[in-house]
XYZ file of C-alpha atoms in Angstrom:
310
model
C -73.260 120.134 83.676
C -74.788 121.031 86.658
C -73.700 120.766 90.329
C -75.000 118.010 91.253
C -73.822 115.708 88.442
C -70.240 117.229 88.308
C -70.067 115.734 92.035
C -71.464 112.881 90.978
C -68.952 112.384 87.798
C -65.805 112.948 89.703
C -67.128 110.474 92.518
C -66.817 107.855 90.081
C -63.413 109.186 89.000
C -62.168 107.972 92.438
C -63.595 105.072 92.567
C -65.921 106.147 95.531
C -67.913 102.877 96.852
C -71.353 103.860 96.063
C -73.771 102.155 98.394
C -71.453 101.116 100.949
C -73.157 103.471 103.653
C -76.430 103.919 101.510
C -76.684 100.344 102.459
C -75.461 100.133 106.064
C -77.891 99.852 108.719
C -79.176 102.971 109.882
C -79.623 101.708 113.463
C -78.314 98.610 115.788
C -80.632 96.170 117.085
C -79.565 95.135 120.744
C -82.089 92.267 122.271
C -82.278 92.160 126.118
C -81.169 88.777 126.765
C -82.045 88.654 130.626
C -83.492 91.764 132.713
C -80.481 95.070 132.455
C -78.761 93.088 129.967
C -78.654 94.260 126.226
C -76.754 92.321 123.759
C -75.995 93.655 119.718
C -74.884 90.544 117.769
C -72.633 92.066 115.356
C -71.903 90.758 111.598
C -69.699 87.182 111.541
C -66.924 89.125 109.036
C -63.561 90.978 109.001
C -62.955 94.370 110.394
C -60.441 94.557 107.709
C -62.486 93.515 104.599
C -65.895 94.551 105.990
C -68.137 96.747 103.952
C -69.879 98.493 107.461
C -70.247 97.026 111.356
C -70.218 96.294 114.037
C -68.702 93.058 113.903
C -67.722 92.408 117.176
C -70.648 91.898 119.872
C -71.152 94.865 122.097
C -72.975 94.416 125.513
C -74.816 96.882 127.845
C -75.519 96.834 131.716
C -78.546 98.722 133.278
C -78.406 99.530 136.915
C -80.358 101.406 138.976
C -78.557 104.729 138.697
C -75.844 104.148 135.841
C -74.703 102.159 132.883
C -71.537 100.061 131.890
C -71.061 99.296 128.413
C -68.603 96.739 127.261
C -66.916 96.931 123.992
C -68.268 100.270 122.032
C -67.879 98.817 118.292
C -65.404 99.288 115.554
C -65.252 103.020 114.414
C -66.844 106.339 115.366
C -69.908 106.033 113.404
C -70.846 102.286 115.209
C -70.172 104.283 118.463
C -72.505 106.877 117.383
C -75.129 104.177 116.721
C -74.400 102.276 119.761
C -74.910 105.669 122.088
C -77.994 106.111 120.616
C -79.511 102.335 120.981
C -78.492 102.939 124.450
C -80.327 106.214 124.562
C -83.423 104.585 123.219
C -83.282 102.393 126.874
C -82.349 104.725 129.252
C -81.107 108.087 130.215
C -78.963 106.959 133.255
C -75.400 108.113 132.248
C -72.946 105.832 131.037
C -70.284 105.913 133.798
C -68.216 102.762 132.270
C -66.775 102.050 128.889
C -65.088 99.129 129.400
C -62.783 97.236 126.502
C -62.076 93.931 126.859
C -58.745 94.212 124.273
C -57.439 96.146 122.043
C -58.500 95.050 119.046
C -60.001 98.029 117.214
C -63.533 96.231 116.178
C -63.902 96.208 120.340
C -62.828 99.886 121.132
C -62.764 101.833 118.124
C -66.634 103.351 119.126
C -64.707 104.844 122.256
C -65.056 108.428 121.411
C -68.643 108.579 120.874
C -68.905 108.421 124.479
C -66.217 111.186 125.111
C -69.227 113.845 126.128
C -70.598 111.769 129.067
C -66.987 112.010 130.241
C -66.762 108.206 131.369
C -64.177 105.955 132.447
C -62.620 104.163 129.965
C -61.461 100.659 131.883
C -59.457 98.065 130.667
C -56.645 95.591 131.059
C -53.384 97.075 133.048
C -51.775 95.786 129.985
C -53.738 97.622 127.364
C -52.070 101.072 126.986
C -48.714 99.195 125.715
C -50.502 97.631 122.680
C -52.739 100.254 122.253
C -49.439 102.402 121.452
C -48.329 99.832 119.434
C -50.751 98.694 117.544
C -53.150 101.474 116.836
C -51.647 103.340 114.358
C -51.082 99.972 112.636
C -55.087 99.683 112.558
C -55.607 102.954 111.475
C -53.489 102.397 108.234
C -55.581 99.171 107.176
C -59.294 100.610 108.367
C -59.507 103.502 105.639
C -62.831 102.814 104.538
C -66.013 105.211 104.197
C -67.262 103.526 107.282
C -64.380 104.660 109.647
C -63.909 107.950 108.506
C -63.339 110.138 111.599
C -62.661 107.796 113.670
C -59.971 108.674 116.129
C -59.384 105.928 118.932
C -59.199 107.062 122.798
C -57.214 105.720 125.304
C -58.137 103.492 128.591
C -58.416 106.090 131.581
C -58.928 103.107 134.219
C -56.437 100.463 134.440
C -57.592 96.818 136.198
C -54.826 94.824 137.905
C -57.008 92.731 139.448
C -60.273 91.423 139.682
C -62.786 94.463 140.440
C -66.248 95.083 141.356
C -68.160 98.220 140.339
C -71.762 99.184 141.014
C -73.697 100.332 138.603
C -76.785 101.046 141.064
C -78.362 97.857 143.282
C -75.752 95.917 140.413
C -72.831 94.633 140.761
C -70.359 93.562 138.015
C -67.021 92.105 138.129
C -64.197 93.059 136.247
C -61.549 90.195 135.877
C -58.169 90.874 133.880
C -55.988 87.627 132.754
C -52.974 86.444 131.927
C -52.118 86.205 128.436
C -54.723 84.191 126.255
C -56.297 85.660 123.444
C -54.056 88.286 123.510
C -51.758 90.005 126.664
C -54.595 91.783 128.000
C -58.038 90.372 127.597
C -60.601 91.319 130.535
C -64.314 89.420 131.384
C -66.935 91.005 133.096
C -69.220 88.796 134.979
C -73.172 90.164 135.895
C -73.814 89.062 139.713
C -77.348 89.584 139.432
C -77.982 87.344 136.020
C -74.890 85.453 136.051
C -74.172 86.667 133.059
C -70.597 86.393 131.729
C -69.616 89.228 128.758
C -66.089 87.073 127.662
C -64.873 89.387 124.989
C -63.166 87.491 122.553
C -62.076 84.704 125.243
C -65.401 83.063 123.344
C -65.474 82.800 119.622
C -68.519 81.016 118.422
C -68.988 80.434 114.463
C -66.126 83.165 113.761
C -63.236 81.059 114.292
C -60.707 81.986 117.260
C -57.931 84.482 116.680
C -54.463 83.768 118.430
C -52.700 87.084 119.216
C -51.609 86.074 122.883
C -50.861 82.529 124.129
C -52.263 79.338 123.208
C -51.467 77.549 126.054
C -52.438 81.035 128.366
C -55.846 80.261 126.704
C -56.411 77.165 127.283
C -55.590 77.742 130.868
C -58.213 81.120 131.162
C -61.212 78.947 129.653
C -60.404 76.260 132.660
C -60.850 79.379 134.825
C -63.816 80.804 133.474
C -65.496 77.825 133.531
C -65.522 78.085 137.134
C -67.736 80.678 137.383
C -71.596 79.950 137.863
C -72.489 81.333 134.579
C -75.755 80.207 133.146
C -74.998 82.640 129.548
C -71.894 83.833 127.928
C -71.830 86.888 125.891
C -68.965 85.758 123.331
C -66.816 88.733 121.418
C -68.254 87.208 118.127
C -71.121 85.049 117.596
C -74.601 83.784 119.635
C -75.208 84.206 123.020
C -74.901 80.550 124.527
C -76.651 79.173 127.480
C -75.606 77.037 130.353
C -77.955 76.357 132.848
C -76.106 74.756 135.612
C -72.920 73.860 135.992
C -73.060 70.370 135.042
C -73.654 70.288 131.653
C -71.366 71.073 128.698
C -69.772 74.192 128.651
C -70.166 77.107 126.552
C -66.560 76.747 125.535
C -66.356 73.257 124.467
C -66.527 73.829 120.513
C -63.894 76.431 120.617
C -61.577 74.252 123.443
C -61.458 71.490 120.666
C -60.328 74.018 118.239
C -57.804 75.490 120.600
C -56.231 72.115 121.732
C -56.605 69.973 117.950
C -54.248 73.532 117.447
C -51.852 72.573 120.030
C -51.617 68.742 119.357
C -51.011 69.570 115.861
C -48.664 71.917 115.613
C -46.750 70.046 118.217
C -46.706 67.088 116.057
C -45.352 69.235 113.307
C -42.690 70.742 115.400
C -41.593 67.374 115.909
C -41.811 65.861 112.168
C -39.876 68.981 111.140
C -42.366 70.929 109.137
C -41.323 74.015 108.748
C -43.670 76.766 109.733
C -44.915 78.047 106.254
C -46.065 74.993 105.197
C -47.409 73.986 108.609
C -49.604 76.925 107.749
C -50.675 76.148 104.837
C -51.428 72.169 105.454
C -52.575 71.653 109.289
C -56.211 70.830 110.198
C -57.768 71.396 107.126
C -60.714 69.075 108.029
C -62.055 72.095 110.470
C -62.294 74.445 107.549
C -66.011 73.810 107.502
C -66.445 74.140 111.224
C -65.654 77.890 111.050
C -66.396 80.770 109.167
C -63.502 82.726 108.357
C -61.141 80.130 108.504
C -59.125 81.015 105.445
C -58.655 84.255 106.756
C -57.161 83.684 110.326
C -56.486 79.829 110.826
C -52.717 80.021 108.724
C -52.035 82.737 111.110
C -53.191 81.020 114.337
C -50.582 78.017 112.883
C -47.897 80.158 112.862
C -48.461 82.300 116.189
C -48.971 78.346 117.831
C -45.805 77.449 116.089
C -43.710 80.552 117.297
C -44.794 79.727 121.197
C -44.798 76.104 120.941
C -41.369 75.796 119.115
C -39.790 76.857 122.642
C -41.411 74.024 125.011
């Protein structure tokens, strides 16, 4: 037997996932929604489940003399392929890598950007879930596509709402109270008003609850304040809101977020116990969301747990 084909037999001795990377995409394509502004629509799955990424939108910012890039993907090799979509656009250096949470498919890229020695901004509540939680992620994400992946830190922390120039561009940094989860930041593009919401915006993916319900609520009134004409969700299409009277972005996901509250509160009060609140509530949105199997039961019982207190 020769070399090649004794590799080859004890591959399928382990159970090695042939064509899992032979079939991921070799590069990302990121579409420049408005002048500076490059969005990469990532995949509509689960971190946790899915084959290869990103699945999380990632956003860059072009300014005259340096770049911000918000969100960097879910493991070293998406950060790999992100740097070098980026590289394809310009060679201004990448002075900002900003997270928006800690969820790992938003900040697990990190260190492919250690060698342009960047900041690495996010929420001033970050670092105490990032402690907490990453080694958590790290135990679940042990699939061919996240090998080597080693998660970095936040080197810039944002109390409150901060500008930074990127070059003749300005874009604000905005850090809120607890929504979709303790520590969620928005960055808002002055010169396209442009908002990048992080997963504050779900759109087809169905919203994840890791933070406050009621917190979230609260943060969409806020953002819908701003004179935004696009959103950048963290999952999902671009949407588009030309002025500020018509419908906003976040109307599909608000009736989510508050047929979640009413209903949970009604169960609170009929006595259903949480499991099989879980397992019974709002099934007639099942087909309104992908993923809905996955992560509605679990947004139940997170609503339950805050709501049980009011």
């Amino acid at each position: 037997m020769n070399t090649l084909a004794r590799i080859t037999a004890l591959l399928v001795l382990f159970n090695f996932p042939f064509g899992v990377l032979a079939n991921a995409p070799k590069k990302l394509a990121f579409e420049e929604i408005v002048p500076g502004v490059h969005v990469h629509q990532g995949r509509i799955d689960d971190l946790f489940t899915a084959q290869f990424g990103p699945v999380a939108n990632v956003t860059f910012i072009v300014g005259e003399t340096s770049v911000a890039l918000i969100d960097s993907g879910g493991s070293r090799r998406a950060g790999e392929m992100i740097y070098t979509a980026i590289r394809a656009v310009t060679p201004l250096p990448i002075r900002y890598v900003i997270n928006t949470h800690v969820h790992p498919d938003h900040n697990f890229g990190n260190q492919a950007f250690l060698a342009e020695k960047p900041e690495f901004v996010a929420h001033f509540r970050y670092p105490g879930d990032f402690a907490a939680k990453t080694g958590y992620y790290l135990q679940r994400l042990n699939a061919p596509w996240f090998e080597g992946t080693t998660p970095v830190a936040a080197t810039w922390l944002i109390d409150t709402s901060t500008q930074f120039d990127l070059g003749n561009r300005r874009i604000t940094l905005t850090p809120h109270d607890r929504a979709h989860t303790r520590h969620d930041l928005s960055v808002f593009d002055e010169q396209t008003q442009t908002l990048i919401a992080g997963d504050l915006l779900f759109v087809e993916h169905i919203p994840t609850l890791d933070g406050n319900l009621i917190g979230w609520l609260n943060v969409m009134d806020e953002l819908d304040q701003l004179p935004y004409q696009r959103v950048v969700p963290g999952h999902g299409a671009v949407q588009l809101r030309t002025t500020l009277s018509e419908r906003s972005a976040f109307a599909h996901q608000r009736h989510y977020l508050e047929s979640l509250t009413a209903s949970v509160r009604d169960a609170i009060h009929q006595n259903i116990d949480i499991n099989t609140a879980s397992n019974t509530l709002m099934k007639d949105h099942a087909k309104q969301w992908a993923l809905f199997d996955a992560f509605h039961p679990r947004n139940v019982i997170q609503a339950y747990k805050e709501l049980e207190w009011e």
